[in-house]
Short mmCIF file of C-alpha atoms in Angstrom, two decimals:
data_model
loop_
_atom_site.label_atom_id
_atom_site.label_comp_id
_atom_site.label_asym_id
_atom_site.label_seq_id
_atom_site.Cartn_x
_atom_site.Cartn_y
_atom_site.Cartn_z
CA UNK A 1 32.90 -4.99 -23.73
CA UNK A 2 33.66 -4.14 -20.09
CA UNK A 3 36.19 -1.52 -21.14
CA UNK A 4 33.56 0.17 -23.26
CA UNK A 5 31.11 0.20 -20.36
CA UNK A 6 33.71 1.65 -18.02
CA UNK A 7 33.81 4.74 -20.21
CA UNK A 8 30.48 5.75 -18.70
CA UNK A 9 30.93 7.54 -15.34
CA UNK A 10 27.94 5.77 -13.76
CA UNK A 11 29.24 2.30 -14.60
CA UNK A 12 32.74 3.21 -13.49
CA UNK A 13 31.36 4.42 -10.15
CA UNK A 14 29.49 1.15 -9.68
CA UNK A 15 32.65 -0.84 -10.26
CA UNK A 16 34.61 1.35 -7.83
CA UNK A 17 32.00 0.74 -5.17
CA UNK A 18 32.82 -2.97 -4.95
CA UNK A 19 30.53 -5.91 -4.33
CA UNK A 20 28.32 -3.92 -1.91
CA UNK A 21 26.94 -2.13 -4.96
CA UNK A 22 25.16 -5.33 -6.01
CA UNK A 23 22.63 -5.39 -3.13
CA UNK A 24 22.38 -1.61 -3.30
CA UNK A 25 21.42 -1.70 -6.99
CA UNK A 26 19.02 -4.59 -6.36
CA UNK A 27 17.39 -2.57 -3.57
CA UNK A 28 17.16 0.43 -5.87
CA UNK A 29 15.41 -1.55 -8.61
CA UNK A 30 13.03 -3.16 -6.10
CA UNK A 31 12.16 0.22 -4.57
CA UNK A 32 11.55 1.72 -8.02
CA UNK A 33 9.26 -1.19 -8.92
CA UNK A 34 7.19 -0.80 -5.75
CA UNK A 35 6.95 2.98 -6.21
CA UNK A 36 5.73 2.69 -9.80
CA UNK A 37 3.25 -0.04 -8.86
CA UNK A 38 1.84 2.05 -6.00
CA UNK A 39 1.60 5.18 -8.16
CA UNK A 40 -0.09 3.48 -11.11
CA UNK A 41 -2.12 0.65 -9.59
CA UNK A 42 -2.15 1.57 -5.92
CA UNK A 43 -5.23 2.51 -3.89
CA UNK A 44 -6.99 5.79 -4.52
CA UNK A 45 -10.30 7.28 -3.45
CA UNK A 46 -12.23 5.96 -6.46
CA UNK A 47 -10.89 2.41 -6.10
CA UNK A 48 -11.39 2.24 -2.35
CA UNK A 49 -14.79 3.92 -1.98
CA UNK A 50 -16.47 4.52 -5.35
CA UNK A 51 -18.89 7.45 -5.45
CA UNK A 52 -21.40 5.42 -7.43
CA UNK A 53 -21.48 2.69 -4.77
CA UNK A 54 -22.03 5.29 -2.04
CA UNK A 55 -24.96 6.83 -3.92
CA UNK A 56 -26.49 3.42 -4.60
CA UNK A 57 -26.06 2.36 -0.98
CA UNK A 58 -27.82 5.47 0.34
CA UNK A 59 -30.60 5.12 -2.23
CA UNK A 60 -31.26 1.43 -1.65
CA UNK A 61 -31.04 1.72 2.14
CA UNK A 62 -33.59 4.53 2.09
CA UNK A 63 -35.90 2.30 0.02
CA UNK A 64 -35.33 -0.78 2.17
CA UNK A 65 -34.04 -2.82 -0.78
CA UNK A 66 -31.38 -4.62 1.21
CA UNK A 67 -31.19 -7.73 -0.99
CA UNK A 68 -30.39 -5.64 -4.03
CA UNK A 69 -27.70 -3.74 -2.13
CA UNK A 70 -26.15 -7.06 -1.06
CA UNK A 71 -25.95 -8.12 -4.68
CA UNK A 72 -24.29 -4.85 -5.67
CA UNK A 73 -21.75 -5.20 -2.87
CA UNK A 74 -20.92 -8.78 -3.91
CA UNK A 75 -20.34 -7.63 -7.48
CA UNK A 76 -18.17 -4.69 -6.44
CA UNK A 77 -14.47 -5.31 -5.76
CA UNK A 78 -13.84 -2.21 -3.63
CA UNK A 79 -12.93 -2.37 0.08
CA UNK A 80 -15.99 -0.27 0.92
CA UNK A 81 -18.27 -2.84 -0.68
CA UNK A 82 -16.71 -5.70 1.29
CA UNK A 83 -17.03 -3.88 4.61
CA UNK A 84 -20.58 -2.82 3.87
CA UNK A 85 -21.49 -6.37 2.88
CA UNK A 86 -20.16 -7.62 6.21
CA UNK A 87 -22.61 -5.28 7.92
CA UNK A 88 -25.73 -6.02 5.89
CA UNK A 89 -25.21 -9.73 5.17
CA UNK A 90 -27.46 -10.67 8.10
CA UNK A 91 -29.48 -7.68 9.33
CA UNK A 92 -31.04 -9.67 12.19
CA UNK A 93 -27.77 -10.01 14.11
CA UNK A 94 -27.16 -8.00 17.30
CA UNK A 95 -25.40 -4.69 16.84
CA UNK A 96 -22.16 -5.85 18.51
CA UNK A 97 -21.87 -8.82 16.12
CA UNK A 98 -22.33 -6.56 13.10
CA UNK A 99 -19.70 -4.11 14.39
CA UNK A 100 -17.29 -6.98 15.08
CA UNK A 101 -17.77 -8.36 11.54
CA UNK A 102 -17.11 -4.90 10.09
CA UNK A 103 -13.94 -4.52 12.18
CA UNK A 104 -12.56 -7.88 11.04
CA UNK A 105 -13.11 -7.07 7.36
CA UNK A 106 -11.90 -3.50 7.91
CA UNK A 107 -8.58 -4.71 9.35
CA UNK A 108 -8.06 -6.96 6.34
CA UNK A 109 -8.77 -4.11 3.95
CA UNK A 110 -6.46 -1.76 5.86
CA UNK A 111 -3.67 -4.33 5.55
CA UNK A 112 -4.35 -4.60 1.82
CA UNK A 113 -4.17 -0.83 1.37
CA UNK A 114 -0.69 -0.84 2.93
CA UNK A 115 0.51 -3.79 0.87
CA UNK A 116 4.20 -3.70 -0.13
CA UNK A 117 4.89 -0.56 1.89
CA UNK A 118 6.98 -2.67 4.24
CA UNK A 119 9.39 -3.26 1.35
CA UNK A 120 9.99 0.47 0.96
CA UNK A 121 10.39 0.90 4.70
CA UNK A 122 12.95 -1.90 4.85
CA UNK A 123 14.94 -0.50 1.92
CA UNK A 124 14.90 2.96 3.51
CA UNK A 125 16.37 1.47 6.69
CA UNK A 126 18.84 -0.97 5.12
CA UNK A 127 20.19 1.33 2.37
CA UNK A 128 22.33 3.53 4.64
CA UNK A 129 23.54 0.45 6.54
CA UNK A 130 24.72 -1.16 3.31
CA UNK A 131 26.43 2.10 2.40
CA UNK A 132 28.09 2.18 5.80
CA UNK A 133 29.21 -1.41 5.38
CA UNK A 134 30.79 -0.50 2.04
CA UNK A 135 32.50 2.43 3.75
CA UNK A 136 33.99 0.10 6.35
CA UNK A 137 35.28 -2.28 3.67
CA UNK A 138 36.74 0.66 1.76
CA UNK A 139 38.56 1.95 4.83
CA UNK A 140 39.84 -1.56 5.62
CA UNK A 141 41.21 -1.75 2.09
CA UNK A 142 42.83 1.67 2.49
CA UNK A 143 44.54 0.79 5.75
CA UNK A 144 45.72 -2.49 4.25
CA UNK A 145 47.41 -0.55 1.43
CA UNK A 146 48.96 1.85 3.93
CA UNK A 147 50.34 -1.04 5.98
CA UNK A 148 52.03 -2.52 2.92
CA UNK A 149 53.15 0.55 0.94
CA UNK A 150 53.00 3.42 3.41
CA UNK A 151 51.48 6.81 2.67
CA UNK A 152 53.94 7.93 0.05
CA UNK A 153 51.69 7.19 -2.93
CA UNK A 154 48.13 8.61 -2.57
CA UNK A 155 47.11 6.83 -5.75
CA UNK A 156 47.36 3.46 -4.01
CA UNK A 157 44.93 4.59 -1.32
CA UNK A 158 42.47 6.10 -3.76
CA UNK A 159 40.76 2.78 -4.54
CA UNK A 160 39.71 2.11 -0.94
CA UNK A 161 38.67 5.71 -0.32
CA UNK A 162 36.68 5.76 -3.56
CA UNK A 163 34.90 2.56 -2.59
CA UNK A 164 34.00 4.05 0.80
CA UNK A 165 32.60 7.27 -0.66
CA UNK A 166 30.72 5.65 -3.55
CA UNK A 167 28.92 3.12 -1.36
CA UNK A 168 27.96 5.78 1.19
CA UNK A 169 26.55 8.08 -1.49
CA UNK A 170 24.71 5.21 -3.19
CA UNK A 171 23.21 3.96 0.05
CA UNK A 172 21.82 7.41 0.84
CA UNK A 173 20.62 7.88 -2.74
CA UNK A 174 18.63 4.66 -2.49
CA UNK A 175 17.30 5.21 1.03
CA UNK A 176 16.15 8.83 0.80
CA UNK A 177 13.64 8.40 -2.09
CA UNK A 178 12.45 5.10 -0.59
CA UNK A 179 11.78 6.79 2.75
CA UNK A 180 9.99 9.76 1.16
CA UNK A 181 7.68 7.56 -0.91
CA UNK A 182 7.13 5.20 2.03
CA UNK A 183 5.91 8.09 4.17
CA UNK A 184 3.76 9.44 1.33
CA UNK A 185 2.09 6.11 0.53
CA UNK A 186 1.60 5.29 4.23
CA UNK A 187 -0.04 8.65 4.91
CA UNK A 188 -2.27 8.29 1.86
CA UNK A 189 -3.34 4.80 2.94
CA UNK A 190 -4.14 6.02 6.47
CA UNK A 191 -6.18 8.90 5.07
CA UNK A 192 -8.17 6.56 2.85
CA UNK A 193 -8.78 4.21 5.79
CA UNK A 194 -10.11 7.07 7.94
CA UNK A 195 -12.37 8.36 5.15
CA UNK A 196 -13.66 4.86 4.48
CA UNK A 197 -14.42 4.35 8.19
CA UNK A 198 -16.45 7.58 8.25
CA UNK A 199 -18.47 6.52 5.20
CA UNK A 200 -19.05 3.00 6.53
CA UNK A 201 -20.21 4.31 9.92
CA UNK A 202 -22.57 6.73 8.19
CA UNK A 203 -24.09 3.94 6.10
CA UNK A 204 -24.22 1.63 9.11
CA UNK A 205 -26.11 4.20 11.20
CA UNK A 206 -28.53 4.73 8.33
CA UNK A 207 -28.97 0.96 8.09
CA UNK A 208 -29.66 0.62 11.83
CA UNK A 209 -32.03 3.58 11.82
CA UNK A 210 -34.07 2.18 8.97
CA UNK A 211 -34.16 -1.29 10.51
CA UNK A 212 -35.37 0.12 13.85
CA UNK A 213 -38.07 2.29 12.26
CA UNK A 214 -39.34 -0.35 9.84
CA UNK A 215 -39.83 -3.93 11.13
CA UNK A 216 -40.06 -5.17 7.53
CA UNK A 217 -36.79 -3.50 6.54
CA UNK A 218 -34.51 -5.79 4.57
CA UNK A 219 -37.17 -8.22 3.49
CA UNK A 220 -37.10 -8.92 -0.26
CA UNK A 221 -39.43 -6.61 -2.13
CA UNK A 222 -41.34 -7.58 -5.21
CA UNK A 223 -38.72 -5.90 -7.32
CA UNK A 224 -35.95 -7.75 -5.56
CA UNK A 225 -36.25 -11.14 -7.29
CA UNK A 226 -36.62 -9.51 -10.68
CA UNK A 227 -33.49 -7.49 -10.16
CA UNK A 228 -31.68 -10.55 -8.90
CA UNK A 229 -32.67 -12.54 -11.98
CA UNK A 230 -31.46 -9.74 -14.24
CA UNK A 231 -28.08 -9.73 -12.51
CA UNK A 232 -27.72 -13.49 -13.00
#
């Protein structure tokens, strides 16, 4: 079975790389899993700050239907809804308390948007080090062969040199894609966070403006209970 597998160049290269190839291959699989998960199920503009929620928030704030907007935010699973809910949960609080509540929730959501990116960053940093470690072991093996058999037979030294080169190449092959995707996902998360902050501040200023102009702003309207009952 093993002899048949060794016929494939990729498998033969893995075997030549020695035991360091095990953590390198595990890191490669882990990085690929995180990359696919971030590409398919990771945060995007529609998941983080849905257009429909933004339109509904502006519409309901302009109409003073704060209770209905709270219900929509509770039913929505997006980060924007959770931050907005932190602001409008109790409209009678002082401005600094509302801003502090938004910041606390915003930090949690920012952390969530960058979830698992630390794994890619770690793999990007550790991959070359594992490759370098394999290179050191390969060179140690080569010098051990030289000390016992001399330099007359290059074939005896080929195993150690091959191990050194294979692990170095594999370490770089794992680290480079991991670093590129780490930077891409991190930049995308930061961009989404900035855009979400701008939208939240816009809605918050609209909320404060309406509450200052209308003393009855936020009080349940006649339509509010009916809407609430329909949602239940």
